[in-house]
Amino acid sequence: MQILEFVLQVLLGITSLLLTLLILLHKGRGGGLSDMFGGGMTSALGSSGLAERNLNRFTVILALAWFVSIVALGLITKFQSV
């Protein structure tokens, strides 16, 4: 059980870092911090293409893996202390 817990902790760490990077790669939609750094001008010129859709899909899949690893670690911790 300790090996599974260690693997899930490593998975949680990797997915957390990758999820942060993927969220920062997304194009700004305006009205937020992206406008402060000049993102408002570039977001009006860019179009939502195949790369943006794939980035969205990969972000959702990675977020689901992150969520599953958190729930699994929580269940392991709950039943380990009993």
C-alpha positions in Angstrom: 0.0 0.0 0.0 2.9 2.3 0.6 4.1 1.9 -3.0 0.7 2.9 -4.3 0.6 5.9 -2.0 4.1 7.0 -3.2 3.1 6.6 -6.9 0.0 8.6 -6.4 2.0 11.4 -4.6 4.4 11.5 -7.5 1.5 11.6 -9.9 -0.1 14.4 -8.0 3.1 16.5 -8.0 3.7 16.0 -11.7 0.1 16.7 -12.7 0.1 19.8 -10.4 3.1 21.3 -12.2 1.9 20.4 -15.6 -1.6 21.7 -14.9 -0.2 25.0 -13.8 1.9 25.3 -16.9 -0.9 24.4 -19.2 -3.3 26.9 -17.6 -0.6 29.6 -18.1 -0.3 28.7 -21.8 -4.0 29.4 -22.4 -4.9 32.5 -24.4 -6.3 35.3 -22.3 -10.0 36.1 -22.9 -9.7 39.8 -21.8 -10.7 41.6 -18.7 -8.2 40.0 -16.4 -4.5 40.0 -15.7 -3.7 39.1 -19.3 -4.8 42.6 -20.4 -2.4 44.1 -17.9 0.6 42.5 -19.6 -0.6 43.2 -23.2 -2.7 40.1 -23.7 -5.7 42.1 -24.7 -4.2 43.2 -28.0 -3.0 39.8 -29.0 -6.2 38.0 -28.1 -8.2 40.1 -30.5 -5.9 39.2 -33.4 -5.6 35.5 -32.7 -8.1 32.8 -33.6 -9.2 29.7 -31.7 -7.5 27.0 -33.8 -6.7 23.4 -33.5 -3.8 24.0 -31.2 -6.1 25.8 -28.7 -8.7 23.1 -28.8 -6.0 20.4 -28.2 -4.6 22.4 -25.3 -8.1 22.6 -23.8 -8.6 18.9 -24.1 -5.2 18.0 -22.7 -5.8 20.4 -19.8 -9.2 18.8 -19.0 -7.7 15.3 -19.1 -4.8 16.3 -16.9 -7.3 18.0 -14.4 -9.2 14.8 -14.2 -6.1 12.8 -13.5 -5.2 15.4 -10.8 -8.6 15.0 -9.3 -8.6 11.2 -9.3 -5.1 11.1 -7.7 -6.3 13.5 -4.9 -9.4 11.4 -4.2 -7.4 8.1 -4.3 -4.9 9.6 -1.8 -7.7 10.7 0.4 -9.3 7.3 0.4 -6.0 5.6 1.1 -5.3 7.9 4.0 -8.8 7.4 5.4 -8.7 3.7 5.4 -5.1 3.4 6.4 -5.7 5.1 9.8 -8.5 2.6 10.7 
